[in-house]
């Protein structure tokens, strides 16, 4: 979770806020285990994967700003999906303060109810390519 308020212990004398490390547990999704810790770019990529794997409002453990609303695209026309998908993904991901936006999104239909999306995640650690198959 991202803090909702500034911890004034992290404000340096000139008023600038220092960004805290993004160190978190590393998840091994194949063996379904925690295997150490990660930080920086790898932690952001893991956050992207988790956000895009979580339906917004589906789990009480997360507040209303976590996750995606791709369910709104279920059953819609492909042209509508292509128009709305980038907005939905960007809105979901930019809730994380380490992510500044997304760019170069490509959407390819795989089947009647599945698309492949690929895009660049713009982060404070640099740009990172990402792709995912999404059921719609």
PDB file of C-alpha atoms in Angstrom:
ATOM      1  CA  UNK A   1       0.000   0.000   0.000  1.00  0.00           C
ATOM      2  CA  UNK A   2       1.119   3.535  -0.663  1.00  0.00           C
ATOM      3  CA  UNK A   3       1.019   5.969   2.274  1.00  0.00           C
ATOM      4  CA  UNK A   4      -1.756   8.563   2.014  1.00  0.00           C
ATOM      5  CA  UNK A   5       0.138  11.243   3.923  1.00  0.00           C
ATOM      6  CA  UNK A   6       3.664  12.584   4.047  1.00  0.00           C
ATOM      7  CA  UNK A   7       5.874  11.458   6.901  1.00  0.00           C
ATOM      8  CA  UNK A   8       7.537  14.727   7.861  1.00  0.00           C
ATOM      9  CA  UNK A   9      10.529  12.803   9.209  1.00  0.00           C
ATOM     10  CA  UNK A  10      11.504  12.302   5.550  1.00  0.00           C
ATOM     11  CA  UNK A  11      11.410  15.994   4.606  1.00  0.00           C
ATOM     12  CA  UNK A  12      14.892  17.419   4.264  1.00  0.00           C
ATOM     13  CA  UNK A  13      15.768  21.019   5.160  1.00  0.00           C
ATOM     14  CA  UNK A  14      14.986  22.581   1.765  1.00  0.00           C
ATOM     15  CA  UNK A  15      11.443  21.194   1.890  1.00  0.00           C
ATOM     16  CA  UNK A  16      11.990  18.394  -0.637  1.00  0.00           C
ATOM     17  CA  UNK A  17      10.485  15.024   0.181  1.00  0.00           C
ATOM     18  CA  UNK A  18      12.763  12.016  -0.037  1.00  0.00           C
ATOM     19  CA  UNK A  19      11.264   8.984  -1.739  1.00  0.00           C
ATOM     20  CA  UNK A  20      11.363   5.939   0.466  1.00  0.00           C
ATOM     21  CA  UNK A  21      12.856   2.675  -0.793  1.00  0.00           C
ATOM     22  CA  UNK A  22      10.357   0.410  -2.494  1.00  0.00           C
ATOM     23  CA  UNK A  23      11.786  -2.740  -0.961  1.00  0.00           C
ATOM     24  CA  UNK A  24       9.220  -5.517  -0.769  1.00  0.00           C
ATOM     25  CA  UNK A  25       8.956  -9.282  -0.705  1.00  0.00           C
ATOM     26  CA  UNK A  26       9.702 -11.069  -3.986  1.00  0.00           C
ATOM     27  CA  UNK A  27       6.876 -13.350  -5.036  1.00  0.00           C
ATOM     28  CA  UNK A  28       7.557 -16.545  -6.958  1.00  0.00           C
ATOM     29  CA  UNK A  29       4.242 -17.050  -8.730  1.00  0.00           C
ATOM     30  CA  UNK A  30       5.164 -20.516 -10.008  1.00  0.00           C
ATOM     31  CA  UNK A  31       5.911 -22.068  -6.631  1.00  0.00           C
ATOM     32  CA  UNK A  32       3.581 -19.618  -4.824  1.00  0.00           C
ATOM     33  CA  UNK A  33       6.253 -18.687  -2.307  1.00  0.00           C
ATOM     34  CA  UNK A  34       8.088 -15.632  -1.072  1.00  0.00           C
ATOM     35  CA  UNK A  35      11.738 -15.897  -2.093  1.00  0.00           C
ATOM     36  CA  UNK A  36      13.582 -12.950  -0.600  1.00  0.00           C
ATOM     37  CA  UNK A  37      13.186  -9.243  -1.259  1.00  0.00           C
ATOM     38  CA  UNK A  38      13.390  -6.886  -4.229  1.00  0.00           C
ATOM     39  CA  UNK A  39      13.695  -3.143  -4.657  1.00  0.00           C
ATOM     40  CA  UNK A  40      13.614  -0.490  -7.340  1.00  0.00           C
ATOM     41  CA  UNK A  41      12.684  -1.442 -10.886  1.00  0.00           C
ATOM     42  CA  UNK A  42      11.959  -5.107 -10.050  1.00  0.00           C
ATOM     43  CA  UNK A  43       9.624  -4.067  -7.223  1.00  0.00           C
ATOM     44  CA  UNK A  44       7.735  -1.746  -9.585  1.00  0.00           C
ATOM     45  CA  UNK A  45       7.335  -4.516 -12.171  1.00  0.00           C
ATOM     46  CA  UNK A  46       5.981  -6.834  -9.506  1.00  0.00           C
ATOM     47  CA  UNK A  47       3.552  -4.079  -8.443  1.00  0.00           C
ATOM     48  CA  UNK A  48       2.380  -3.684 -12.058  1.00  0.00           C
ATOM     49  CA  UNK A  49       1.718  -7.419 -12.303  1.00  0.00           C
ATOM     50  CA  UNK A  50      -0.162  -7.441  -8.996  1.00  0.00           C
ATOM     51  CA  UNK A  51      -2.273  -4.381  -9.886  1.00  0.00           C
ATOM     52  CA  UNK A  52      -3.230  -5.825 -13.271  1.00  0.00           C
ATOM     53  CA  UNK A  53      -4.091  -9.176 -11.655  1.00  0.00           C
ATOM     54  CA  UNK A  54      -6.407  -7.604  -9.051  1.00  0.00           C
ATOM     55  CA  UNK A  55      -9.978  -6.482  -9.699  1.00  0.00           C
ATOM     56  CA  UNK A  56     -10.700  -3.165  -8.014  1.00  0.00           C
ATOM     57  CA  UNK A  57     -13.185  -3.400  -5.096  1.00  0.00           C
ATOM     58  CA  UNK A  58     -13.010  -7.220  -5.094  1.00  0.00           C
ATOM     59  CA  UNK A  59     -10.945  -7.650  -1.923  1.00  0.00           C
ATOM     60  CA  UNK A  60     -11.470  -5.919   1.404  1.00  0.00           C
ATOM     61  CA  UNK A  61      -7.737  -5.895   2.102  1.00  0.00           C
ATOM     62  CA  UNK A  62      -7.231  -3.240  -0.624  1.00  0.00           C
ATOM     63  CA  UNK A  63      -8.693   0.254  -0.617  1.00  0.00           C
ATOM     64  CA  UNK A  64     -10.729   1.575  -3.562  1.00  0.00           C
ATOM     65  CA  UNK A  65      -7.681   2.906  -5.398  1.00  0.00           C
ATOM     66  CA  UNK A  66      -5.932  -0.466  -5.819  1.00  0.00           C
ATOM     67  CA  UNK A  67      -6.454  -2.735  -8.789  1.00  0.00           C
ATOM     68  CA  UNK A  68      -8.078  -2.327 -12.208  1.00  0.00           C
ATOM     69  CA  UNK A  69     -11.583  -1.969 -13.604  1.00  0.00           C
ATOM     70  CA  UNK A  70     -11.178  -4.085 -16.726  1.00  0.00           C
ATOM     71  CA  UNK A  71     -14.451  -5.803 -15.892  1.00  0.00           C
ATOM     72  CA  UNK A  72     -16.146  -2.745 -17.417  1.00  0.00           C
ATOM     73  CA  UNK A  73     -14.921  -3.943 -20.829  1.00  0.00           C
ATOM     74  CA  UNK A  74     -16.491  -7.418 -20.688  1.00  0.00           C
ATOM     75  CA  UNK A  75     -18.765  -7.995 -23.671  1.00  0.00           C
ATOM     76  CA  UNK A  76     -17.961  -4.667 -25.329  1.00  0.00           C
ATOM     77  CA  UNK A  77     -17.111  -4.096 -28.981  1.00  0.00           C
ATOM     78  CA  UNK A  78     -13.402  -4.440 -29.810  1.00  0.00           C
ATOM     79  CA  UNK A  79     -13.165  -0.817 -31.020  1.00  0.00           C
ATOM     80  CA  UNK A  80     -14.573   0.356 -27.691  1.00  0.00           C
ATOM     81  CA  UNK A  81     -12.083  -1.867 -25.859  1.00  0.00           C
ATOM     82  CA  UNK A  82      -9.195  -0.409 -27.867  1.00  0.00           C
ATOM     83  CA  UNK A  83     -10.320   3.110 -26.970  1.00  0.00           C
ATOM     84  CA  UNK A  84     -10.895   2.549 -23.224  1.00  0.00           C
ATOM     85  CA  UNK A  85      -8.238  -0.024 -22.297  1.00  0.00           C
ATOM     86  CA  UNK A  86      -5.275   2.408 -22.226  1.00  0.00           C
ATOM     87  CA  UNK A  87      -7.176   4.784 -19.922  1.00  0.00           C
ATOM     88  CA  UNK A  88      -8.208   2.017 -17.538  1.00  0.00           C
ATOM     89  CA  UNK A  89      -4.689   0.572 -17.347  1.00  0.00           C
ATOM     90  CA  UNK A  90      -3.030   3.957 -16.867  1.00  0.00           C
ATOM     91  CA  UNK A  91      -5.506   4.992 -14.175  1.00  0.00           C
ATOM     92  CA  UNK A  92      -4.888   1.737 -12.300  1.00  0.00           C
ATOM     93  CA  UNK A  93      -1.096   1.892 -12.516  1.00  0.00           C
ATOM     94  CA  UNK A  94      -0.550   5.577 -11.754  1.00  0.00           C
ATOM     95  CA  UNK A  95      -2.041   5.079  -8.285  1.00  0.00           C
ATOM     96  CA  UNK A  96       1.488   3.880  -7.465  1.00  0.00           C
ATOM     97  CA  UNK A  97       3.702   6.956  -6.956  1.00  0.00           C
ATOM     98  CA  UNK A  98       6.651   5.177  -8.601  1.00  0.00           C
ATOM     99  CA  UNK A  99       4.764   4.947 -11.913  1.00  0.00           C
ATOM    100  CA  UNK A 100       4.482   8.184 -13.890  1.00  0.00           C
ATOM    101  CA  UNK A 101       2.463   6.852 -16.830  1.00  0.00           C
ATOM    102  CA  UNK A 102       2.310   4.382 -19.690  1.00  0.00           C
ATOM    103  CA  UNK A 103       3.158   4.779 -23.364  1.00  0.00           C
ATOM    104  CA  UNK A 104       3.147   2.919 -26.684  1.00  0.00           C
ATOM    105  CA  UNK A 105       0.234   0.623 -25.867  1.00  0.00           C
ATOM    106  CA  UNK A 106      -0.505  -2.035 -28.460  1.00  0.00           C
ATOM    107  CA  UNK A 107      -3.677  -4.123 -28.265  1.00  0.00           C
ATOM    108  CA  UNK A 108      -4.045  -7.347 -30.213  1.00  0.00           C
ATOM    109  CA  UNK A 109      -7.121  -9.547 -30.182  1.00  0.00           C
ATOM    110  CA  UNK A 110      -6.287 -13.183 -29.385  1.00  0.00           C
ATOM    111  CA  UNK A 111      -9.798 -14.614 -29.173  1.00  0.00           C
ATOM    112  CA  UNK A 112     -13.375 -13.481 -28.707  1.00  0.00           C
ATOM    113  CA  UNK A 113     -12.771 -12.879 -24.995  1.00  0.00           C
ATOM    114  CA  UNK A 114      -9.037 -12.236 -24.757  1.00  0.00           C
ATOM    115  CA  UNK A 115      -6.597  -9.546 -25.887  1.00  0.00           C
ATOM    116  CA  UNK A 116      -2.868  -9.135 -25.529  1.00  0.00           C
ATOM    117  CA  UNK A 117      -1.665  -5.743 -24.379  1.00  0.00           C
ATOM    118  CA  UNK A 118       1.895  -4.516 -24.493  1.00  0.00           C
ATOM    119  CA  UNK A 119       3.125  -1.120 -23.381  1.00  0.00           C
ATOM    120  CA  UNK A 120       5.952   0.792 -21.758  1.00  0.00           C
ATOM    121  CA  UNK A 121       5.625   1.519 -18.036  1.00  0.00           C
ATOM    122  CA  UNK A 122       7.170   4.920 -17.301  1.00  0.00           C
ATOM    123  CA  UNK A 123       8.647   4.766 -13.789  1.00  0.00           C
ATOM    124  CA  UNK A 124      10.941   6.837 -11.625  1.00  0.00           C
ATOM    125  CA  UNK A 125      13.521   4.096 -12.294  1.00  0.00           C
ATOM    126  CA  UNK A 126      13.232   4.383 -16.085  1.00  0.00           C
ATOM    127  CA  UNK A 127      10.998   2.918 -18.776  1.00  0.00           C
ATOM    128  CA  UNK A 128      10.148  -0.779 -18.617  1.00  0.00           C
ATOM    129  CA  UNK A 129       8.372  -2.859 -21.301  1.00  0.00           C
ATOM    130  CA  UNK A 130       5.426  -4.958 -20.124  1.00  0.00           C
ATOM    131  CA  UNK A 131       2.933  -7.291 -21.785  1.00  0.00           C
ATOM    132  CA  UNK A 132      -0.028  -9.306 -20.558  1.00  0.00           C
ATOM    133  CA  UNK A 133      -2.968 -11.303 -21.841  1.00  0.00           C
ATOM    134  CA  UNK A 134      -6.261  -9.920 -20.563  1.00  0.00           C
ATOM    135  CA  UNK A 135      -9.647 -11.656 -20.516  1.00  0.00           C
ATOM    136  CA  UNK A 136     -12.483  -9.331 -21.457  1.00  0.00           C
TER     137      UNK A 136
END
